[in-house]
CSV table of C-alpha atoms and ligand atoms in Angstrom, one decimal:
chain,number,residue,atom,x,y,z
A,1,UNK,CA,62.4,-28.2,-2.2
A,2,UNK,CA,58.8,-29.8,-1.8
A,3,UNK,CA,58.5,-28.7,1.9
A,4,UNK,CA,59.2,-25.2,0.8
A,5,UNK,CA,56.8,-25.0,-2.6
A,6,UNK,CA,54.2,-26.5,0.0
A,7,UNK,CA,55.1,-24.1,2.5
A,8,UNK,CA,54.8,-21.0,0.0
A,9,UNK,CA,51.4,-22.1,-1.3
A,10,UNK,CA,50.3,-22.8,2.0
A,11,UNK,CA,51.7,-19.0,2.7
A,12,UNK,CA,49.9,-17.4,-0.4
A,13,UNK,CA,46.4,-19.1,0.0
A,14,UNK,CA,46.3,-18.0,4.1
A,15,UNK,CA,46.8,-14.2,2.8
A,16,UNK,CA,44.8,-11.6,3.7
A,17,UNK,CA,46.0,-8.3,3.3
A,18,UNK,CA,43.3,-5.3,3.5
A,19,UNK,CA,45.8,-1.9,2.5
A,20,UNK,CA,47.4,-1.5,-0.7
A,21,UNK,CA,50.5,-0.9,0.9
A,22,UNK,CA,50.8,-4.5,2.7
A,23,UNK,CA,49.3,-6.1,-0.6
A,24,UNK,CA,52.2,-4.6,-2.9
A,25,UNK,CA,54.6,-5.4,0.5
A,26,UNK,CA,53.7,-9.4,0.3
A,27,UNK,CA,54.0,-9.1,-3.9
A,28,UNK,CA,57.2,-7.6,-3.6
A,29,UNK,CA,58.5,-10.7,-0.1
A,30,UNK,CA,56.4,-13.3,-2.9
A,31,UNK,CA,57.2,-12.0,-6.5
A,32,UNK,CA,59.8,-9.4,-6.3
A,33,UNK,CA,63.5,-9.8,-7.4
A,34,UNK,CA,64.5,-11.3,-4.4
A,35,UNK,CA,61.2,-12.6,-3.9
A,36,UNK,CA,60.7,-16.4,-2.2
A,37,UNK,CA,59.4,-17.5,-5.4
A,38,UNK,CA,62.0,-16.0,-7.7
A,39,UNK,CA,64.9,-17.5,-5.4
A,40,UNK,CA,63.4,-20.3,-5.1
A,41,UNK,CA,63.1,-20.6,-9.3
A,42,UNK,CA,66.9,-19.2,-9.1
A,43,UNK,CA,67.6,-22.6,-7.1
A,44,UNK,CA,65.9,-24.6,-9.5
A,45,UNK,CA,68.5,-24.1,-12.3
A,46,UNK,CA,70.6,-26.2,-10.1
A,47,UNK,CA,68.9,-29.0,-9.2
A,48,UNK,CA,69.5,-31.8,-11.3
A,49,UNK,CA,67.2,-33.4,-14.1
A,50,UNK,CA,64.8,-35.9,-11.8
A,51,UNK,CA,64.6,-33.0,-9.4
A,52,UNK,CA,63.2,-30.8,-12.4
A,53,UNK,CA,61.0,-33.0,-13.4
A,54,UNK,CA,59.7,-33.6,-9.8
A,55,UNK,CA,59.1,-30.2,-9.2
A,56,UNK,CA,59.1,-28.0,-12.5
A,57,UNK,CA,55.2,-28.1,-12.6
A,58,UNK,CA,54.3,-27.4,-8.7
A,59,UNK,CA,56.5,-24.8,-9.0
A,60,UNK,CA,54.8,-22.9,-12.0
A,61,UNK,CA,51.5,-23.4,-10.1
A,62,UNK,CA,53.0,-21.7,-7.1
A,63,UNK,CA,53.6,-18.5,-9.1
A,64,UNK,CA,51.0,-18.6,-11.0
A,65,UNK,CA,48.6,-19.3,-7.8
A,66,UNK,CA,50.7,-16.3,-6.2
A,67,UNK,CA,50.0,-13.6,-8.8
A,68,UNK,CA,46.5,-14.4,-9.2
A,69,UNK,CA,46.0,-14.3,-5.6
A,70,UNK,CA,48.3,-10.7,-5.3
A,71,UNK,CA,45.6,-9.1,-8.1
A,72,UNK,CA,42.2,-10.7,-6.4
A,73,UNK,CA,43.5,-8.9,-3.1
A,74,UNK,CA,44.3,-5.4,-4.9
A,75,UNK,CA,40.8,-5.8,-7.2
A,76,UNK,CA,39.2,-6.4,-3.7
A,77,UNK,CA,40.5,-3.4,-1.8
A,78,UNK,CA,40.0,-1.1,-4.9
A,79,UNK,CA,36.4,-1.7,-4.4
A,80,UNK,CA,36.7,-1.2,-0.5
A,81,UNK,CA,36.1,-4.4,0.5
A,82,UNK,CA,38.3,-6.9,2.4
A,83,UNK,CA,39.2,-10.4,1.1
A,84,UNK,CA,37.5,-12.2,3.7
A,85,UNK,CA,33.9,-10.3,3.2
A,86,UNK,CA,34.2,-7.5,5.5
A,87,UNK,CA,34.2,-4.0,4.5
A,88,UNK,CA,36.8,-1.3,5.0
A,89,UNK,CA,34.6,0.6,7.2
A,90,UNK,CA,34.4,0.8,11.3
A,91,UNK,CA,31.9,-3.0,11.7
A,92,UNK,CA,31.6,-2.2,14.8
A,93,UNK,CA,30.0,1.3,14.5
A,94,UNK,CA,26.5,1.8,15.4
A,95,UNK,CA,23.9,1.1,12.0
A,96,UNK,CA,22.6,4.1,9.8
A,97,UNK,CA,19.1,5.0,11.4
A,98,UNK,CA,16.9,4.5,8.6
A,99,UNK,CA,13.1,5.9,8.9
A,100,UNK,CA,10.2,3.9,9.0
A,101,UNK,CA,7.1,4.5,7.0
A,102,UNK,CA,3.9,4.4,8.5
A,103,UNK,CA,0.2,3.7,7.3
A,104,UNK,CA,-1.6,6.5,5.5
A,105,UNK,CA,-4.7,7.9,7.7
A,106,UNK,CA,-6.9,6.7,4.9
A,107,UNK,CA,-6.0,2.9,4.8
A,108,UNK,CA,-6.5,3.1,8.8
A,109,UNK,CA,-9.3,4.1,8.8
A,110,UNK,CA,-10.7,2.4,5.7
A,111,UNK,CA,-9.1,-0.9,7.3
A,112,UNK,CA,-10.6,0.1,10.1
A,113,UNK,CA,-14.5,0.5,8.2
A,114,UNK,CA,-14.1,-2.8,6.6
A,115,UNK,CA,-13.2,-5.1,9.2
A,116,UNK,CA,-15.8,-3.5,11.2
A,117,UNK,CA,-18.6,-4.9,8.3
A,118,UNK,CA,-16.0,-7.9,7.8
A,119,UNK,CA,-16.9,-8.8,11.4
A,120,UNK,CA,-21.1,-8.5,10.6
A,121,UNK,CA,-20.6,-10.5,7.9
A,122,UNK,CA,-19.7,-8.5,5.1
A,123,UNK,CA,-17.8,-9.7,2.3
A,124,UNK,CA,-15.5,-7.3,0.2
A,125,UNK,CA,-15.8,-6.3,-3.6
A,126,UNK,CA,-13.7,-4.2,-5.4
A,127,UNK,CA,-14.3,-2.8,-9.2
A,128,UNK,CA,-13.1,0.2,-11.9
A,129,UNK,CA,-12.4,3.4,-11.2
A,130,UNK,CA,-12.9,3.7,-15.0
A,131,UNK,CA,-16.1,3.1,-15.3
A,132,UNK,CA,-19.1,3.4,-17.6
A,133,UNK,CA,-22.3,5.5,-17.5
A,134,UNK,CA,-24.8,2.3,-16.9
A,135,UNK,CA,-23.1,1.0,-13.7
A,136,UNK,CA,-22.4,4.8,-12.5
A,137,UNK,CA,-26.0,6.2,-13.1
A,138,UNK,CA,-28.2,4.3,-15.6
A,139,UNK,CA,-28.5,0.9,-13.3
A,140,UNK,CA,-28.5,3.0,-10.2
A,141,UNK,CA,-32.2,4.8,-11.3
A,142,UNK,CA,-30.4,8.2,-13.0
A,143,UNK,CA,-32.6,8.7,-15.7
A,144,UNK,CA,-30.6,10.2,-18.4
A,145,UNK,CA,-31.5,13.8,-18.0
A,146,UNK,CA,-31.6,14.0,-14.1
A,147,UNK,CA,-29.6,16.8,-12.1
A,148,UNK,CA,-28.2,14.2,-9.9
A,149,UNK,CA,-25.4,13.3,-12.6
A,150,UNK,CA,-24.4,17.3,-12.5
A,151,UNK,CA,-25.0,16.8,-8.8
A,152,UNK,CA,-22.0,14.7,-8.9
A,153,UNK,CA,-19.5,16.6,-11.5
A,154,UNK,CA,-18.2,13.6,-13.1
A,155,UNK,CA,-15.0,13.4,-15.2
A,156,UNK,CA,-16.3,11.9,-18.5
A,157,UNK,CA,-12.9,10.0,-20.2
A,158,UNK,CA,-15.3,9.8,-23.8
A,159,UNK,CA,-17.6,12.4,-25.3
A,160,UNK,CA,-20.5,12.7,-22.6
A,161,UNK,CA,-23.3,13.1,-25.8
A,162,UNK,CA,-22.2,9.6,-26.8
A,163,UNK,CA,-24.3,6.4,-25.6
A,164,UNK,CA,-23.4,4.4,-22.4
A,165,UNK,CA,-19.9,7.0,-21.8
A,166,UNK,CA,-16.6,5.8,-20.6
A,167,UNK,CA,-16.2,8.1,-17.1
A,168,UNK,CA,-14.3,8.1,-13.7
A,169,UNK,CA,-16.5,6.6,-10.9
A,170,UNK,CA,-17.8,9.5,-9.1
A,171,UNK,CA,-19.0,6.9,-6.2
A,172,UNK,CA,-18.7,3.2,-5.6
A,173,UNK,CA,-21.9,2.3,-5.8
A,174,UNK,CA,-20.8,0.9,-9.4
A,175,UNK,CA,-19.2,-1.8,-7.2
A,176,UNK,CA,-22.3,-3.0,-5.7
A,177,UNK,CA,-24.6,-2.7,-9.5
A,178,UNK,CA,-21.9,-5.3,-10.6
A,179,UNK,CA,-22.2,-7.4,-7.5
A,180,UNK,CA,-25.9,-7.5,-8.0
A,181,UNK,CA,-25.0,-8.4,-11.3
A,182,UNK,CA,-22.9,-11.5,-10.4
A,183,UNK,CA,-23.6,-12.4,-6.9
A,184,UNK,CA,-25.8,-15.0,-5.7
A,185,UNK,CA,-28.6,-13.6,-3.0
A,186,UNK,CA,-28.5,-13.3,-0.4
A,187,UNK,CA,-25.8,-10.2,-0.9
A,188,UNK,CA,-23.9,-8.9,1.7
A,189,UNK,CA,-20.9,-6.4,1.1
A,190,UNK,CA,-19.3,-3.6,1.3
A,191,UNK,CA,-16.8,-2.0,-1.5
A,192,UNK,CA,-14.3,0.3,-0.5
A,193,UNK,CA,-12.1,2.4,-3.1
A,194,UNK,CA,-11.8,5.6,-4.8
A,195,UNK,CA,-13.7,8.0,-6.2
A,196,UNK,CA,-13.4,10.8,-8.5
A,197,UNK,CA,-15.7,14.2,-8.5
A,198,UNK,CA,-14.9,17.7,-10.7
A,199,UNK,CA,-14.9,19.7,-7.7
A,200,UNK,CA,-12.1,23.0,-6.5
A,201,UNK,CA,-9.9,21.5,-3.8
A,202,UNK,CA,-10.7,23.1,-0.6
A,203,UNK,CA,-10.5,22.0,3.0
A,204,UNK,CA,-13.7,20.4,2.9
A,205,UNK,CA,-13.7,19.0,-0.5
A,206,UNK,CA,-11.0,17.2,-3.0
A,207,UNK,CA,-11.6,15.9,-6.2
A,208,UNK,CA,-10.4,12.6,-5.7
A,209,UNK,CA,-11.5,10.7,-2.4
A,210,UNK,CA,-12.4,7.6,-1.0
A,211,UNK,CA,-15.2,5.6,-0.3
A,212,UNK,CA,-17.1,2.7,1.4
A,213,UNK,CA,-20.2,1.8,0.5
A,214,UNK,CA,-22.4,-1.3,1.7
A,215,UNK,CA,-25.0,-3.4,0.1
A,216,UNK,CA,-27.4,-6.0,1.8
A,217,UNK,CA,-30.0,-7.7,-0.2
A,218,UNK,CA,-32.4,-11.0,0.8
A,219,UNK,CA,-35.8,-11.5,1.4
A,220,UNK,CA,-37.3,-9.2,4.2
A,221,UNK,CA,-34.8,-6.3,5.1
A,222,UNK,CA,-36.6,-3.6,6.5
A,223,UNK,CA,-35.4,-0.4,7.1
A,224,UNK,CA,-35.0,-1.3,11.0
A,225,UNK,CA,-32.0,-3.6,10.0
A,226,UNK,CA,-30.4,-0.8,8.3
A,227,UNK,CA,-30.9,1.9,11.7
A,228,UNK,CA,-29.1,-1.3,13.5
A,229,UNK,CA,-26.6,-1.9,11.5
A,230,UNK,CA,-25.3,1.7,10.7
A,231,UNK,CA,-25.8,2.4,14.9
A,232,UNK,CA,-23.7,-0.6,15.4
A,233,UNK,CA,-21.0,0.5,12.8
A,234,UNK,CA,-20.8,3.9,14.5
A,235,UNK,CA,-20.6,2.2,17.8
A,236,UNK,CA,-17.7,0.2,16.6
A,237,UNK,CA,-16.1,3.2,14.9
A,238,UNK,CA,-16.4,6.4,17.4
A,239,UNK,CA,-17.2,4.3,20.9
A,240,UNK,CA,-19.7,2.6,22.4
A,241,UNK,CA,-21.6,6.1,24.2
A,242,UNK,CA,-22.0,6.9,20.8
A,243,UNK,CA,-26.0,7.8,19.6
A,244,UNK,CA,-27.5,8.1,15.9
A,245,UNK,CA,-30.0,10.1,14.2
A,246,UNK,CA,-31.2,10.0,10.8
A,247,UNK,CA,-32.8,12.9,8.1
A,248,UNK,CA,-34.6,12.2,5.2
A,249,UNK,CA,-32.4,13.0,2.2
A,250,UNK,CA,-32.4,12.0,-1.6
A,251,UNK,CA,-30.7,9.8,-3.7
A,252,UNK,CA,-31.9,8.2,-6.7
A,253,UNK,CA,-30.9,4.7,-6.0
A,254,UNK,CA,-32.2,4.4,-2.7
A,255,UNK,CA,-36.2,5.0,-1.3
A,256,UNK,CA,-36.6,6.6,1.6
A,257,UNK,CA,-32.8,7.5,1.7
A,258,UNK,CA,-31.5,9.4,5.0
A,259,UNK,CA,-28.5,11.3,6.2
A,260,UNK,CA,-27.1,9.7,9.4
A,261,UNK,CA,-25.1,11.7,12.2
A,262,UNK,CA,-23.5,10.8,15.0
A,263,UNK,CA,-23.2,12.5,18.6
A,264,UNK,CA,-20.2,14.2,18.2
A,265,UNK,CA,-17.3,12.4,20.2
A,266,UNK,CA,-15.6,15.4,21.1
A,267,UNK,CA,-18.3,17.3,23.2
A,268,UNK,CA,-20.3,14.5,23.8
A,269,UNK,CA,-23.6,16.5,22.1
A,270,UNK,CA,-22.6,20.0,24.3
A,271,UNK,CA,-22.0,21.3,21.4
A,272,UNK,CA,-18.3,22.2,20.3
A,273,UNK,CA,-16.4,24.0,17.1
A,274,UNK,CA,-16.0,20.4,15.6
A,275,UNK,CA,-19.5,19.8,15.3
A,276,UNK,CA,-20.7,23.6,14.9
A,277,UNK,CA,-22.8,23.5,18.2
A,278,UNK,CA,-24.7,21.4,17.3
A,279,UNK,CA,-23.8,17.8,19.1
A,280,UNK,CA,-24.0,15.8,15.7
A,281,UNK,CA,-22.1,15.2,12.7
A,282,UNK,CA,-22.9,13.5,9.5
A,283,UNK,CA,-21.1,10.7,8.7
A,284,UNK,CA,-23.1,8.8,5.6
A,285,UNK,CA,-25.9,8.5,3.4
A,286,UNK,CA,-27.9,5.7,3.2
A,287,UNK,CA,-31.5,4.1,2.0
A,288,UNK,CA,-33.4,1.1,0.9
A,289,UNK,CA,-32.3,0.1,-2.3
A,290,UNK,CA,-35.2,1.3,-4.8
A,291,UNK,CA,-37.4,-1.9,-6.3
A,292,UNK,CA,-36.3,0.0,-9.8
A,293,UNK,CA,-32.7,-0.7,-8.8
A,294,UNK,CA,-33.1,-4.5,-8.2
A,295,UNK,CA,-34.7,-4.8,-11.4
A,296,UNK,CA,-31.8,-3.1,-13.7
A,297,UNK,CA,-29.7,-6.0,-12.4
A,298,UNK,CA,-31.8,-8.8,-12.8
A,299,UNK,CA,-33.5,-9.0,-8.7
A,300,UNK,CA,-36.8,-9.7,-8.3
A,301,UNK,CA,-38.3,-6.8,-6.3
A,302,UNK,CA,-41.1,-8.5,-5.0
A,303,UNK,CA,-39.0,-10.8,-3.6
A,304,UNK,CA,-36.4,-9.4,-2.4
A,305,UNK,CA,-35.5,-5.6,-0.5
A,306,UNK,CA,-32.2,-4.6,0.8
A,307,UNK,CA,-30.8,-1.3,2.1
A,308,UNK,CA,-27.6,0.5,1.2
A,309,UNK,CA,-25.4,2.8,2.7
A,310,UNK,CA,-22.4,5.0,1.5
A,311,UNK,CA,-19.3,6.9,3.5
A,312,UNK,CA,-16.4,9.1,2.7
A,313,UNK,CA,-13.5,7.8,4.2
A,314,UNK,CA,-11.5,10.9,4.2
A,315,UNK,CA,-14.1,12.7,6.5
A,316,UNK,CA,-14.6,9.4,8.9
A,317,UNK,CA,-10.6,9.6,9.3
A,318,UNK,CA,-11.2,13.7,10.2
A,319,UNK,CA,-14.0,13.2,12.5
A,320,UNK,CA,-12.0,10.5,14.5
A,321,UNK,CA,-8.7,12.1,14.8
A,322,UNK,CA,-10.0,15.8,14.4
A,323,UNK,CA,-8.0,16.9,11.1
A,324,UNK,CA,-9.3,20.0,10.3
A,325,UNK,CA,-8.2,20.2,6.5
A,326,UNK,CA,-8.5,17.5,3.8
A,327,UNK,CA,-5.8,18.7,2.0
A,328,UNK,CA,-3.2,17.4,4.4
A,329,UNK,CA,-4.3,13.4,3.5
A,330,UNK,CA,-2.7,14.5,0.0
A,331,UNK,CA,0.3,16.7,0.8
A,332,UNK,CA,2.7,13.6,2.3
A,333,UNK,CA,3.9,16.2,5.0
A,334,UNK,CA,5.5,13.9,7.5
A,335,UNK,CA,5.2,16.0,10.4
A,336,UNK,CA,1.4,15.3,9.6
A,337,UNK,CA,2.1,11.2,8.2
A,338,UNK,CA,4.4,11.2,11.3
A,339,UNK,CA,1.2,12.0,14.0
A,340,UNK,CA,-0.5,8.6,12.5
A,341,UNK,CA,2.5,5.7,13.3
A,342,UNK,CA,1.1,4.7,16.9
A,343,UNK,CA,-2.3,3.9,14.8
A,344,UNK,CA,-1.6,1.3,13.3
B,401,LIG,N1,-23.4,6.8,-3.4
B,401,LIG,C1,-23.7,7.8,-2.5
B,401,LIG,C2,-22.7,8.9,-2.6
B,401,LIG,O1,-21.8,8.8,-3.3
B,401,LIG,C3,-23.8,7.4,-1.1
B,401,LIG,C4,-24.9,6.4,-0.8
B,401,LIG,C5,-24.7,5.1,-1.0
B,401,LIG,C6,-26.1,6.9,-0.4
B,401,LIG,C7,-25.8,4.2,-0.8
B,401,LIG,C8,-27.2,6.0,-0.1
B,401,LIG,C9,-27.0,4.7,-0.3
B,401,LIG,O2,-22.8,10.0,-2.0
């Protein structure tokens, strides 16, 4: 009788059924009225009292032990897996293609921006998009009635008639007033991030973008080190043919502030419908940062000059790979995300 309880057991643990049908079919060989186990409990009866003793308990764990095993099969299989881990399903089909995602235009080429500075030197700062009036306007020279701050068609987040407003940065040159405010000189860096502007969405314009902007202070920095340092950037960015030119332009923050182009990369300065015939197109804004500027953080002016310099990353990303409307960088069309996956 022990060789056959231990040949049972030995039976019931080695199962592996996968179908209902052949797990009901070994319940019914194991379990059923004429069953192993039940004949062999039939048998039992008859052996005498040492024998019962012997045996009685091993063979109450065999049944038990059988029926457990009979109901973890069927719980297995209603769930549609098999008992030893596999799955009902073909395992040696082919897997399910699943799509990859790929970078967003804007973090390529923003990447691209700041390990371009990264590699000058350029440390990286981030701040608040919410911001408040002083490190939006009032540290950056906006005196408190000047058209600049319409200029810009902020989104105020408190009442705009109250002191030192709550807004939504409408550049990030709030990034650099808090650097100046914390940093030790000399400052390099540049702070990229988004921005937010009141403006109707068109091709050429969205009211939320995104920006890089730069920042080098120390003693000395002329306005030479800015032309070299933007011409390098663009070289970097667009090729190493590529040429600069600057035009005086305003900002409040920065004095003398210029407009940079670059020699348009598609026609090579022929003069094309990319750049409007005219061989350039403008890529930033930039300046020396205005002695009243240093002062509103704490910099000693007659010390110390640095220049600044701010992009839109959007329109570096259009100029490079000729997108024609802005709109498309919000719109998550893949046929357009799709274009972008060799960049990387
Ligand atoms: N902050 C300017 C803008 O948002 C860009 C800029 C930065 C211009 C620094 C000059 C110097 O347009």
């Amino acid at each position: 009788m022990k060789e056959r309880i231990e040949a049972l057991l030995a039976d019931v643990r080695g199962l592996v059924c996968k179908k209902e049908q052949e797990i009901e079919e070994a319940r019914v060989r194991l379990l059923g009225k004429k069953g192993e186990i039940t004949k062999l409990f039939e048998e039992f009866r008859t052996v005498d009292k040492e024998q019962k003793r012997l045996f009685g308990q091993a063979l109450n764990a065999l049944k038990q032990e059988a029926a457990q095993k009979i109901e973890e099969l069927k719980a297995v299989a209603q769930s549609g897996a098999s008992a030893n881990g596999g799955s009902k399903e073909d395992l040696t089909a082919p897997g399910d293609d699943y799509p990859l995602g790929s970078r967003h235009p804007v973090s390529i080429a923003r990447e691209e921006i700041v390990q371009i500075f990264r590699k000058f030197g350029y440390d990286v700062a981030e701040g608040p998009e919410v911001e408040d009036d002083w490190h939006v306007f009032e540290a950056l020279n906006f005196p408190p009635e000047h058209p600049a701050r319409e200029m810009q068609d902020t989104f105020f987040v408190t009442d705009n008639e109250q002191k030192n407003p709550i807004l939504l940065r409408t550049h990030t040159s709030c990034v650099q007033v808090r650097c100046m405010e914390t940093m030790k000189l000399p400052i390099r860096v540049v702070c990229p991030g988004r921005v937010f502007r009141n403006e109707a969405i068109s091709a050429r314009a969205h009211c939320i973008f995104h920006q890089v902007e730069g920042l080098y202070i120390d003693e000395g920095v002329t306005f030479a080190d800015m032309k070299q340092a933007i011409l390098l950037f663009a070289r970097e960015m667009f090729g190493p043919q590529t040429q600069i030119r600057m035009r005086p332009s305003y900002f409040p923050f920065t004095e003398p502030s210029a407009e940079v182009d670059v020699s348009c990369n598609i026609c090579h300065g022929k003069g094309c419908n990319i750049c409007k015939g005219t061989g350039w197109l403008e890529i930033l804004g930039c300046g020396m940062v205005d002695p009243n500027v240093l002062e509103a953080s704490g910099i000693d002016s007659k010390k110390y000059s640095g220049f600044a310099f701010g992009m839109g990353v959007e329109r570096i990303a259009m100029l490079k790979w000729q997108v024609k409307d802005l709109r498309h960088y919000f719109e998550n069309d893949m046929r357009f995300l799709k274009e972008f996956e060799t960049s990387i």
